[in-house]
């Protein structure tokens, strides 16, 4: 017992005697550091929204395509072949009711989760760039200005695209239809454009969410070089296509046509006179 008391006293003495050095140890030796020190490292931030949006069987592209087919009566499932798939919830748009079982709602909920993961993965690096611009700080001092000018606007364009496109998918599934010139004031979705505390997140109206979609996609288009292309990444004409779909959904038909014409007139894509030839 005496040994235990002496040992405890010794430990307490050492802790107390070392307190004077703790502050300097924490403050000076290990200052917080940005996760992105170079342009190459920032590319990892740009890759994150890609992986969060297309990360599982429940990718919003696939799930929404299936949902669209069922909910618009373009097709139906073969009787007796549905297994435990929540076809009824898809077909009757029950994802906005409170009576739906969590298990059967899983696939639709995954669209929500993955889209917001994509939004959060975009917001953090976008905020990082914004703070640097606002404070006039060179975020990548190890790289030349020429290298930054060549890569960072394009990287920002990709991040803006994914945030806007994620809200586009959320709007199609979880919000009531947009009414051109009508009342779109219902508040449905969290409108999160910065990595702040979730408790401070605004619930956006239908109008505000779609305004955010158009704003993000148009900013992305203005920043993306027309001649930049890498397999598997979005490019200038990807953004044109997303804008065309969003404008068409909102009833902005002339704007949608303009985006489509820009894609066609680029002569980058082969258009067949016989539509079915592509399938045969």
PDB file of C-alpha atoms in Angstrom:
ATOM      1  CA  UNK A   1       0.000   0.000   0.000  1.00  0.00           C
ATOM      2  CA  UNK A   2       2.897   2.340   0.905  1.00  0.00           C
ATOM      3  CA  UNK A   3       4.456   1.745  -2.536  1.00  0.00           C
ATOM      4  CA  UNK A   4       1.181   2.603  -4.277  1.00  0.00           C
ATOM      5  CA  UNK A   5       0.850   5.858  -2.297  1.00  0.00           C
ATOM      6  CA  UNK A   6       4.460   6.862  -3.020  1.00  0.00           C
ATOM      7  CA  UNK A   7       4.101   6.037  -6.734  1.00  0.00           C
ATOM      8  CA  UNK A   8       0.848   8.014  -6.984  1.00  0.00           C
ATOM      9  CA  UNK A   9       2.475  10.991  -5.252  1.00  0.00           C
ATOM     10  CA  UNK A  10       5.459  10.825  -7.630  1.00  0.00           C
ATOM     11  CA  UNK A  11       3.194  10.794 -10.723  1.00  0.00           C
ATOM     12  CA  UNK A  12       1.148  13.741  -9.414  1.00  0.00           C
ATOM     13  CA  UNK A  13       4.348  15.684  -8.687  1.00  0.00           C
ATOM     14  CA  UNK A  14       5.669  15.061 -12.196  1.00  0.00           C
ATOM     15  CA  UNK A  15       2.371  16.121 -13.794  1.00  0.00           C
ATOM     16  CA  UNK A  16       2.180  19.313 -11.742  1.00  0.00           C
ATOM     17  CA  UNK A  17       5.800  20.215 -12.300  1.00  0.00           C
ATOM     18  CA  UNK A  18       5.368  19.748 -16.054  1.00  0.00           C
ATOM     19  CA  UNK A  19       2.302  21.997 -16.390  1.00  0.00           C
ATOM     20  CA  UNK A  20       4.393  25.047 -17.200  1.00  0.00           C
ATOM     21  CA  UNK A  21       5.619  23.378 -20.383  1.00  0.00           C
ATOM     22  CA  UNK A  22       2.306  21.922 -21.603  1.00  0.00           C
ATOM     23  CA  UNK A  23       1.011  25.101 -23.245  1.00  0.00           C
ATOM     24  CA  UNK A  24       4.190  25.690 -25.204  1.00  0.00           C
ATOM     25  CA  UNK A  25       4.308  22.031 -26.199  1.00  0.00           C
ATOM     26  CA  UNK A  26       0.816  22.147 -27.672  1.00  0.00           C
ATOM     27  CA  UNK A  27       0.935  25.643 -29.169  1.00  0.00           C
ATOM     28  CA  UNK A  28       4.339  25.827 -30.773  1.00  0.00           C
ATOM     29  CA  UNK A  29       5.423  22.370 -31.798  1.00  0.00           C
ATOM     30  CA  UNK A  30       2.303  21.088 -33.547  1.00  0.00           C
ATOM     31  CA  UNK A  31       0.303  23.945 -35.117  1.00  0.00           C
ATOM     32  CA  UNK A  32      -2.777  22.929 -37.162  1.00  0.00           C
ATOM     33  CA  UNK A  33      -2.077  22.487 -40.838  1.00  0.00           C
ATOM     34  CA  UNK A  34      -4.223  22.559 -43.955  1.00  0.00           C
ATOM     35  CA  UNK A  35      -4.720  19.112 -45.528  1.00  0.00           C
ATOM     36  CA  UNK A  36      -3.969  20.584 -48.968  1.00  0.00           C
ATOM     37  CA  UNK A  37      -0.484  22.025 -49.262  1.00  0.00           C
ATOM     38  CA  UNK A  38      -0.033  21.665 -53.033  1.00  0.00           C
ATOM     39  CA  UNK A  39      -2.114  21.651 -56.196  1.00  0.00           C
ATOM     40  CA  UNK A  40      -1.559  17.886 -56.497  1.00  0.00           C
ATOM     41  CA  UNK A  41      -2.871  17.334 -52.984  1.00  0.00           C
ATOM     42  CA  UNK A  42      -5.941  19.446 -53.758  1.00  0.00           C
ATOM     43  CA  UNK A  43      -6.774  17.035 -56.578  1.00  0.00           C
ATOM     44  CA  UNK A  44      -7.598  14.491 -53.876  1.00  0.00           C
ATOM     45  CA  UNK A  45     -10.278  16.861 -52.599  1.00  0.00           C
ATOM     46  CA  UNK A  46     -11.719  17.036 -56.114  1.00  0.00           C
ATOM     47  CA  UNK A  47     -11.770  13.236 -56.368  1.00  0.00           C
ATOM     48  CA  UNK A  48     -13.837  12.898 -53.185  1.00  0.00           C
ATOM     49  CA  UNK A  49     -17.266  13.935 -54.594  1.00  0.00           C
ATOM     50  CA  UNK A  50     -16.827  11.450 -57.438  1.00  0.00           C
ATOM     51  CA  UNK A  51     -16.297   8.587 -55.011  1.00  0.00           C
ATOM     52  CA  UNK A  52     -19.102   9.622 -52.653  1.00  0.00           C
ATOM     53  CA  UNK A  53     -21.685   9.958 -55.438  1.00  0.00           C
ATOM     54  CA  UNK A  54     -20.751   6.699 -57.178  1.00  0.00           C
ATOM     55  CA  UNK A  55     -19.822   4.583 -54.175  1.00  0.00           C
ATOM     56  CA  UNK A  56     -22.228   1.640 -53.997  1.00  0.00           C
ATOM     57  CA  UNK A  57     -25.136  -0.241 -55.560  1.00  0.00           C
ATOM     58  CA  UNK A  58     -27.311   2.673 -54.460  1.00  0.00           C
ATOM     59  CA  UNK A  59     -25.699   5.224 -56.769  1.00  0.00           C
ATOM     60  CA  UNK A  60     -28.290   7.983 -57.383  1.00  0.00           C
ATOM     61  CA  UNK A  61     -27.879   7.582 -61.158  1.00  0.00           C
ATOM     62  CA  UNK A  62     -29.075   3.984 -61.123  1.00  0.00           C
ATOM     63  CA  UNK A  63     -31.701   4.284 -58.398  1.00  0.00           C
ATOM     64  CA  UNK A  64     -33.272   7.416 -59.853  1.00  0.00           C
ATOM     65  CA  UNK A  65     -33.368   5.904 -63.346  1.00  0.00           C
ATOM     66  CA  UNK A  66     -35.250   2.907 -61.982  1.00  0.00           C
ATOM     67  CA  UNK A  67     -37.510   5.137 -59.898  1.00  0.00           C
ATOM     68  CA  UNK A  68     -38.253   7.287 -62.956  1.00  0.00           C
ATOM     69  CA  UNK A  69     -39.297   4.265 -65.006  1.00  0.00           C
ATOM     70  CA  UNK A  70     -41.685   2.966 -62.335  1.00  0.00           C
ATOM     71  CA  UNK A  71     -43.101   6.276 -61.111  1.00  0.00           C
ATOM     72  CA  UNK A  72     -43.926   7.488 -64.641  1.00  0.00           C
ATOM     73  CA  UNK A  73     -45.566   4.237 -65.801  1.00  0.00           C
ATOM     74  CA  UNK A  74     -42.923   3.639 -68.455  1.00  0.00           C
ATOM     75  CA  UNK A  75     -42.571   0.121 -67.132  1.00  0.00           C
ATOM     76  CA  UNK A  76     -43.493  -2.272 -64.363  1.00  0.00           C
ATOM     77  CA  UNK A  77     -41.903  -5.186 -62.567  1.00  0.00           C
ATOM     78  CA  UNK A  78     -42.721  -8.761 -63.562  1.00  0.00           C
ATOM     79  CA  UNK A  79     -45.243 -10.173 -61.030  1.00  0.00           C
ATOM     80  CA  UNK A  80     -43.672 -12.555 -58.554  1.00  0.00           C
ATOM     81  CA  UNK A  81     -40.130 -11.514 -59.424  1.00  0.00           C
ATOM     82  CA  UNK A  82     -39.687  -8.503 -57.170  1.00  0.00           C
ATOM     83  CA  UNK A  83     -38.278 -10.324 -54.151  1.00  0.00           C
ATOM     84  CA  UNK A  84     -37.937  -7.891 -51.255  1.00  0.00           C
ATOM     85  CA  UNK A  85     -37.427  -4.873 -53.480  1.00  0.00           C
ATOM     86  CA  UNK A  86     -39.577  -1.865 -52.381  1.00  0.00           C
ATOM     87  CA  UNK A  87     -41.362  -1.586 -55.739  1.00  0.00           C
ATOM     88  CA  UNK A  88     -44.608  -0.281 -54.233  1.00  0.00           C
ATOM     89  CA  UNK A  89     -42.861   2.624 -52.509  1.00  0.00           C
ATOM     90  CA  UNK A  90     -41.162   3.542 -55.766  1.00  0.00           C
ATOM     91  CA  UNK A  91     -44.277   3.176 -57.883  1.00  0.00           C
ATOM     92  CA  UNK A  92     -46.582   5.179 -55.614  1.00  0.00           C
ATOM     93  CA  UNK A  93     -44.049   7.813 -54.553  1.00  0.00           C
ATOM     94  CA  UNK A  94     -44.418   6.872 -50.893  1.00  0.00           C
ATOM     95  CA  UNK A  95     -40.955   8.155 -49.975  1.00  0.00           C
ATOM     96  CA  UNK A  96     -42.439  11.389 -48.603  1.00  0.00           C
ATOM     97  CA  UNK A  97     -44.928   9.730 -46.247  1.00  0.00           C
ATOM     98  CA  UNK A  98     -44.351   8.886 -42.603  1.00  0.00           C
ATOM     99  CA  UNK A  99     -45.911   5.395 -42.811  1.00  0.00           C
ATOM    100  CA  UNK A 100     -43.177   3.858 -44.908  1.00  0.00           C
ATOM    101  CA  UNK A 101     -41.036   1.234 -43.207  1.00  0.00           C
ATOM    102  CA  UNK A 102     -37.358   2.100 -42.919  1.00  0.00           C
ATOM    103  CA  UNK A 103     -36.284  -1.220 -44.416  1.00  0.00           C
ATOM    104  CA  UNK A 104     -38.300  -0.777 -47.602  1.00  0.00           C
ATOM    105  CA  UNK A 105     -37.182   2.844 -47.883  1.00  0.00           C
ATOM    106  CA  UNK A 106     -33.485   2.006 -47.778  1.00  0.00           C
ATOM    107  CA  UNK A 107     -32.712   2.443 -51.467  1.00  0.00           C
ATOM    108  CA  UNK A 108     -34.489   5.770 -51.710  1.00  0.00           C
ATOM    109  CA  UNK A 109     -32.851   6.941 -48.496  1.00  0.00           C
ATOM    110  CA  UNK A 110     -29.475   6.060 -49.966  1.00  0.00           C
ATOM    111  CA  UNK A 111     -30.035   8.698 -52.662  1.00  0.00           C
ATOM    112  CA  UNK A 112     -30.484  11.246 -49.871  1.00  0.00           C
ATOM    113  CA  UNK A 113     -27.410  10.108 -47.937  1.00  0.00           C
ATOM    114  CA  UNK A 114     -25.084   9.867 -50.921  1.00  0.00           C
ATOM    115  CA  UNK A 115     -26.144  13.196 -52.390  1.00  0.00           C
ATOM    116  CA  UNK A 116     -25.525  14.981 -49.102  1.00  0.00           C
ATOM    117  CA  UNK A 117     -22.184  13.220 -48.691  1.00  0.00           C
ATOM    118  CA  UNK A 118     -21.320  14.575 -52.131  1.00  0.00           C
ATOM    119  CA  UNK A 119     -22.444  18.070 -51.134  1.00  0.00           C
ATOM    120  CA  UNK A 120     -20.369  17.971 -47.940  1.00  0.00           C
ATOM    121  CA  UNK A 121     -17.369  16.622 -49.855  1.00  0.00           C
ATOM    122  CA  UNK A 122     -17.675  19.616 -52.190  1.00  0.00           C
ATOM    123  CA  UNK A 123     -18.356  22.289 -49.581  1.00  0.00           C
ATOM    124  CA  UNK A 124     -15.191  21.788 -47.541  1.00  0.00           C
ATOM    125  CA  UNK A 125     -12.670  22.392 -50.376  1.00  0.00           C
ATOM    126  CA  UNK A 126     -14.881  25.139 -51.851  1.00  0.00           C
ATOM    127  CA  UNK A 127     -14.815  26.916 -48.480  1.00  0.00           C
ATOM    128  CA  UNK A 128     -11.049  26.436 -48.368  1.00  0.00           C
ATOM    129  CA  UNK A 129     -10.700  28.207 -51.744  1.00  0.00           C
ATOM    130  CA  UNK A 130     -13.164  30.942 -50.778  1.00  0.00           C
ATOM    131  CA  UNK A 131     -11.325  31.753 -47.534  1.00  0.00           C
ATOM    132  CA  UNK A 132      -8.065  31.989 -49.448  1.00  0.00           C
ATOM    133  CA  UNK A 133      -9.594  34.388 -51.983  1.00  0.00           C
ATOM    134  CA  UNK A 134     -11.283  36.508 -49.290  1.00  0.00           C
ATOM    135  CA  UNK A 135      -8.101  36.808 -47.220  1.00  0.00           C
ATOM    136  CA  UNK A 136      -5.778  37.259 -50.203  1.00  0.00           C
ATOM    137  CA  UNK A 137      -3.690  34.253 -49.146  1.00  0.00           C
ATOM    138  CA  UNK A 138      -1.662  32.105 -51.532  1.00  0.00           C
ATOM    139  CA  UNK A 139      -2.989  28.671 -50.594  1.00  0.00           C
ATOM    140  CA  UNK A 140      -0.313  26.764 -52.497  1.00  0.00           C
ATOM    141  CA  UNK A 141       2.966  28.698 -51.998  1.00  0.00           C
ATOM    142  CA  UNK A 142       5.068  25.736 -53.127  1.00  0.00           C
ATOM    143  CA  UNK A 143       3.497  25.852 -56.608  1.00  0.00           C
ATOM    144  CA  UNK A 144       3.945  28.478 -59.309  1.00  0.00           C
ATOM    145  CA  UNK A 145       1.141  30.943 -60.059  1.00  0.00           C
ATOM    146  CA  UNK A 146       0.999  29.522 -63.568  1.00  0.00           C
ATOM    147  CA  UNK A 147       0.301  26.050 -62.203  1.00  0.00           C
ATOM    148  CA  UNK A 148      -2.419  27.370 -59.885  1.00  0.00           C
ATOM    149  CA  UNK A 149      -4.078  29.375 -62.662  1.00  0.00           C
ATOM    150  CA  UNK A 150      -4.100  26.327 -64.912  1.00  0.00           C
ATOM    151  CA  UNK A 151      -5.567  23.858 -62.412  1.00  0.00           C
ATOM    152  CA  UNK A 152      -7.458  25.503 -59.552  1.00  0.00           C
ATOM    153  CA  UNK A 153     -10.316  27.130 -61.568  1.00  0.00           C
ATOM    154  CA  UNK A 154     -10.976  23.784 -63.263  1.00  0.00           C
ATOM    155  CA  UNK A 155     -10.853  21.987 -59.902  1.00  0.00           C
ATOM    156  CA  UNK A 156     -13.341  24.501 -58.493  1.00  0.00           C
ATOM    157  CA  UNK A 157     -15.578  23.902 -61.515  1.00  0.00           C
ATOM    158  CA  UNK A 158     -15.675  20.173 -60.762  1.00  0.00           C
ATOM    159  CA  UNK A 159     -16.568  20.793 -57.111  1.00  0.00           C
ATOM    160  CA  UNK A 160     -19.335  23.242 -58.046  1.00  0.00           C
ATOM    161  CA  UNK A 161     -20.699  20.786 -60.598  1.00  0.00           C
ATOM    162  CA  UNK A 162     -20.984  17.993 -58.050  1.00  0.00           C
ATOM    163  CA  UNK A 163     -22.701  20.172 -55.477  1.00  0.00           C
ATOM    164  CA  UNK A 164     -25.180  21.458 -58.046  1.00  0.00           C
ATOM    165  CA  UNK A 165     -25.733  18.033 -59.580  1.00  0.00           C
ATOM    166  CA  UNK A 166     -26.287  16.447 -56.156  1.00  0.00           C
ATOM    167  CA  UNK A 167     -29.004  19.021 -55.405  1.00  0.00           C
ATOM    168  CA  UNK A 168     -30.450  18.360 -58.870  1.00  0.00           C
ATOM    169  CA  UNK A 169     -30.908  14.681 -57.986  1.00  0.00           C
ATOM    170  CA  UNK A 170     -32.302  15.500 -54.542  1.00  0.00           C
ATOM    171  CA  UNK A 171     -34.773  17.916 -56.129  1.00  0.00           C
ATOM    172  CA  UNK A 172     -36.083  15.319 -58.563  1.00  0.00           C
ATOM    173  CA  UNK A 173     -36.779  12.731 -55.883  1.00  0.00           C
ATOM    174  CA  UNK A 174     -37.585  14.551 -52.662  1.00  0.00           C
ATOM    175  CA  UNK A 175     -39.195  17.850 -53.637  1.00  0.00           C
ATOM    176  CA  UNK A 176     -42.616  18.511 -55.153  1.00  0.00           C
ATOM    177  CA  UNK A 177     -42.582  19.366 -58.869  1.00  0.00           C
ATOM    178  CA  UNK A 178     -41.332  22.842 -59.703  1.00  0.00           C
ATOM    179  CA  UNK A 179     -44.107  25.108 -61.016  1.00  0.00           C
ATOM    180  CA  UNK A 180     -42.792  27.697 -63.517  1.00  0.00           C
ATOM    181  CA  UNK A 181     -44.109  31.076 -62.430  1.00  0.00           C
ATOM    182  CA  UNK A 182     -45.989  29.471 -59.527  1.00  0.00           C
ATOM    183  CA  UNK A 183     -45.608  29.065 -55.793  1.00  0.00           C
ATOM    184  CA  UNK A 184     -42.444  27.122 -55.017  1.00  0.00           C
ATOM    185  CA  UNK A 185     -42.130  28.213 -51.401  1.00  0.00           C
ATOM    186  CA  UNK A 186     -42.457  24.841 -49.663  1.00  0.00           C
ATOM    187  CA  UNK A 187     -39.410  24.141 -47.484  1.00  0.00           C
ATOM    188  CA  UNK A 188     -38.184  20.583 -47.933  1.00  0.00           C
ATOM    189  CA  UNK A 189     -34.411  20.116 -48.147  1.00  0.00           C
ATOM    190  CA  UNK A 190     -31.437  21.368 -46.121  1.00  0.00           C
ATOM    191  CA  UNK A 191     -29.660  23.946 -48.270  1.00  0.00           C
ATOM    192  CA  UNK A 192     -26.045  23.594 -47.208  1.00  0.00           C
ATOM    193  CA  UNK A 193     -23.412  25.603 -49.051  1.00  0.00           C
ATOM    194  CA  UNK A 194     -20.668  25.701 -46.399  1.00  0.00           C
ATOM    195  CA  UNK A 195     -19.152  23.193 -43.918  1.00  0.00           C
ATOM    196  CA  UNK A 196     -20.750  24.871 -40.903  1.00  0.00           C
ATOM    197  CA  UNK A 197     -22.451  23.202 -37.960  1.00  0.00           C
ATOM    198  CA  UNK A 198     -25.461  21.158 -39.165  1.00  0.00           C
ATOM    199  CA  UNK A 199     -27.609  22.926 -36.571  1.00  0.00           C
ATOM    200  CA  UNK A 200     -27.115  26.165 -38.520  1.00  0.00           C
ATOM    201  CA  UNK A 201     -28.290  24.693 -41.817  1.00  0.00           C
ATOM    202  CA  UNK A 202     -31.092  26.497 -43.592  1.00  0.00           C
ATOM    203  CA  UNK A 203     -34.065  24.528 -44.924  1.00  0.00           C
ATOM    204  CA  UNK A 204     -34.406  25.791 -48.471  1.00  0.00           C
ATOM    205  CA  UNK A 205     -37.577  26.346 -50.446  1.00  0.00           C
ATOM    206  CA  UNK A 206     -38.149  24.528 -53.718  1.00  0.00           C
ATOM    207  CA  UNK A 207     -37.280  27.796 -55.508  1.00  0.00           C
ATOM    208  CA  UNK A 208     -34.071  28.309 -53.533  1.00  0.00           C
ATOM    209  CA  UNK A 209     -32.799  24.775 -54.085  1.00  0.00           C
ATOM    210  CA  UNK A 210     -33.310  24.974 -57.856  1.00  0.00           C
ATOM    211  CA  UNK A 211     -31.723  28.436 -57.913  1.00  0.00           C
ATOM    212  CA  UNK A 212     -28.698  26.856 -56.225  1.00  0.00           C
ATOM    213  CA  UNK A 213     -28.573  24.110 -58.855  1.00  0.00           C
ATOM    214  CA  UNK A 214     -28.533  26.620 -61.719  1.00  0.00           C
ATOM    215  CA  UNK A 215     -26.078  28.930 -59.945  1.00  0.00           C
ATOM    216  CA  UNK A 216     -23.565  26.158 -59.217  1.00  0.00           C
ATOM    217  CA  UNK A 217     -23.753  24.690 -62.713  1.00  0.00           C
ATOM    218  CA  UNK A 218     -23.420  28.077 -64.431  1.00  0.00           C
ATOM    219  CA  UNK A 219     -20.396  29.010 -62.271  1.00  0.00           C
ATOM    220  CA  UNK A 220     -18.882  25.614 -63.019  1.00  0.00           C
ATOM    221  CA  UNK A 221     -19.374  26.152 -66.747  1.00  0.00           C
ATOM    222  CA  UNK A 222     -17.729  29.592 -66.602  1.00  0.00           C
ATOM    223  CA  UNK A 223     -14.635  28.121 -64.910  1.00  0.00           C
ATOM    224  CA  UNK A 224     -14.218  24.896 -66.895  1.00  0.00           C
ATOM    225  CA  UNK A 225     -11.872  25.106 -69.920  1.00  0.00           C
ATOM    226  CA  UNK A 226     -13.511  23.851 -73.104  1.00  0.00           C
ATOM    227  CA  UNK A 227     -10.486  21.813 -74.104  1.00  0.00           C
ATOM    228  CA  UNK A 228      -9.941  20.012 -70.775  1.00  0.00           C
ATOM    229  CA  UNK A 229     -10.788  16.311 -70.788  1.00  0.00           C
ATOM    230  CA  UNK A 230      -9.802  13.262 -68.732  1.00  0.00           C
ATOM    231  CA  UNK A 231     -11.570   9.896 -68.954  1.00  0.00           C
ATOM    232  CA  UNK A 232     -14.006   9.453 -66.109  1.00  0.00           C
ATOM    233  CA  UNK A 233     -14.138  13.151 -65.188  1.00  0.00           C
ATOM    234  CA  UNK A 234     -16.747  15.757 -66.036  1.00  0.00           C
ATOM    235  CA  UNK A 235     -15.850  18.330 -68.685  1.00  0.00           C
ATOM    236  CA  UNK A 236     -17.317  21.504 -70.168  1.00  0.00           C
ATOM    237  CA  UNK A 237     -19.956  19.665 -72.190  1.00  0.00           C
ATOM    238  CA  UNK A 238     -20.958  17.492 -69.237  1.00  0.00           C
ATOM    239  CA  UNK A 239     -21.902  20.715 -67.485  1.00  0.00           C
ATOM    240  CA  UNK A 240     -23.815  21.902 -70.572  1.00  0.00           C
ATOM    241  CA  UNK A 241     -25.791  18.654 -70.508  1.00  0.00           C
ATOM    242  CA  UNK A 242     -26.620  18.977 -66.816  1.00  0.00           C
ATOM    243  CA  UNK A 243     -27.712  22.592 -67.335  1.00  0.00           C
ATOM    244  CA  UNK A 244     -29.901  21.546 -70.263  1.00  0.00           C
ATOM    245  CA  UNK A 245     -31.689  18.962 -68.113  1.00  0.00           C
ATOM    246  CA  UNK A 246     -32.125  21.381 -65.194  1.00  0.00           C
ATOM    247  CA  UNK A 247     -33.437  24.215 -67.395  1.00  0.00           C
ATOM    248  CA  UNK A 248     -35.814  21.857 -69.193  1.00  0.00           C
ATOM    249  CA  UNK A 249     -37.208  20.604 -65.875  1.00  0.00           C
ATOM    250  CA  UNK A 250     -37.745  24.197 -64.716  1.00  0.00           C
ATOM    251  CA  UNK A 251     -39.536  25.155 -67.927  1.00  0.00           C
ATOM    252  CA  UNK A 252     -36.680  27.306 -69.245  1.00  0.00           C
ATOM    253  CA  UNK A 253     -36.917  25.730 -72.686  1.00  0.00           C
ATOM    254  CA  UNK A 254     -34.951  28.332 -74.632  1.00  0.00           C
ATOM    255  CA  UNK A 255     -32.053  28.081 -72.150  1.00  0.00           C
ATOM    256  CA  UNK A 256     -32.172  24.284 -72.361  1.00  0.00           C
ATOM    257  CA  UNK A 257     -32.113  24.455 -76.173  1.00  0.00           C
ATOM    258  CA  UNK A 258     -29.121  26.801 -76.076  1.00  0.00           C
ATOM    259  CA  UNK A 259     -27.138  24.322 -73.947  1.00  0.00           C
ATOM    260  CA  UNK A 260     -28.045  21.454 -76.289  1.00  0.00           C
ATOM    261  CA  UNK A 261     -27.055  23.477 -79.354  1.00  0.00           C
ATOM    262  CA  UNK A 262     -23.696  24.245 -77.797  1.00  0.00           C
ATOM    263  CA  UNK A 263     -23.046  20.529 -77.371  1.00  0.00           C
ATOM    264  CA  UNK A 264     -24.155  19.705 -80.931  1.00  0.00           C
ATOM    265  CA  UNK A 265     -22.278  22.572 -82.560  1.00  0.00           C
ATOM    266  CA  UNK A 266     -19.035  21.591 -80.846  1.00  0.00           C
ATOM    267  CA  UNK A 267     -18.821  18.680 -83.338  1.00  0.00           C
ATOM    268  CA  UNK A 268     -17.245  16.589 -80.594  1.00  0.00           C
ATOM    269  CA  UNK A 269     -20.021  14.000 -80.663  1.00  0.00           C
ATOM    270  CA  UNK A 270     -21.264  11.849 -83.510  1.00  0.00           C
ATOM    271  CA  UNK A 271     -24.989  12.211 -84.202  1.00  0.00           C
ATOM    272  CA  UNK A 272     -26.572   9.466 -86.295  1.00  0.00           C
ATOM    273  CA  UNK A 273     -29.490  10.188 -88.549  1.00  0.00           C
ATOM    274  CA  UNK A 274     -30.977   6.786 -87.629  1.00  0.00           C
ATOM    275  CA  UNK A 275     -31.594   6.781 -83.881  1.00  0.00           C
ATOM    276  CA  UNK A 276     -31.939   2.995 -83.679  1.00  0.00           C
ATOM    277  CA  UNK A 277     -28.582   2.400 -85.352  1.00  0.00           C
ATOM    278  CA  UNK A 278     -26.845   2.981 -82.033  1.00  0.00           C
ATOM    279  CA  UNK A 279     -28.822   0.100 -80.505  1.00  0.00           C
ATOM    280  CA  UNK A 280     -28.443  -2.299 -83.420  1.00  0.00           C
TER     281      UNK A 280
END
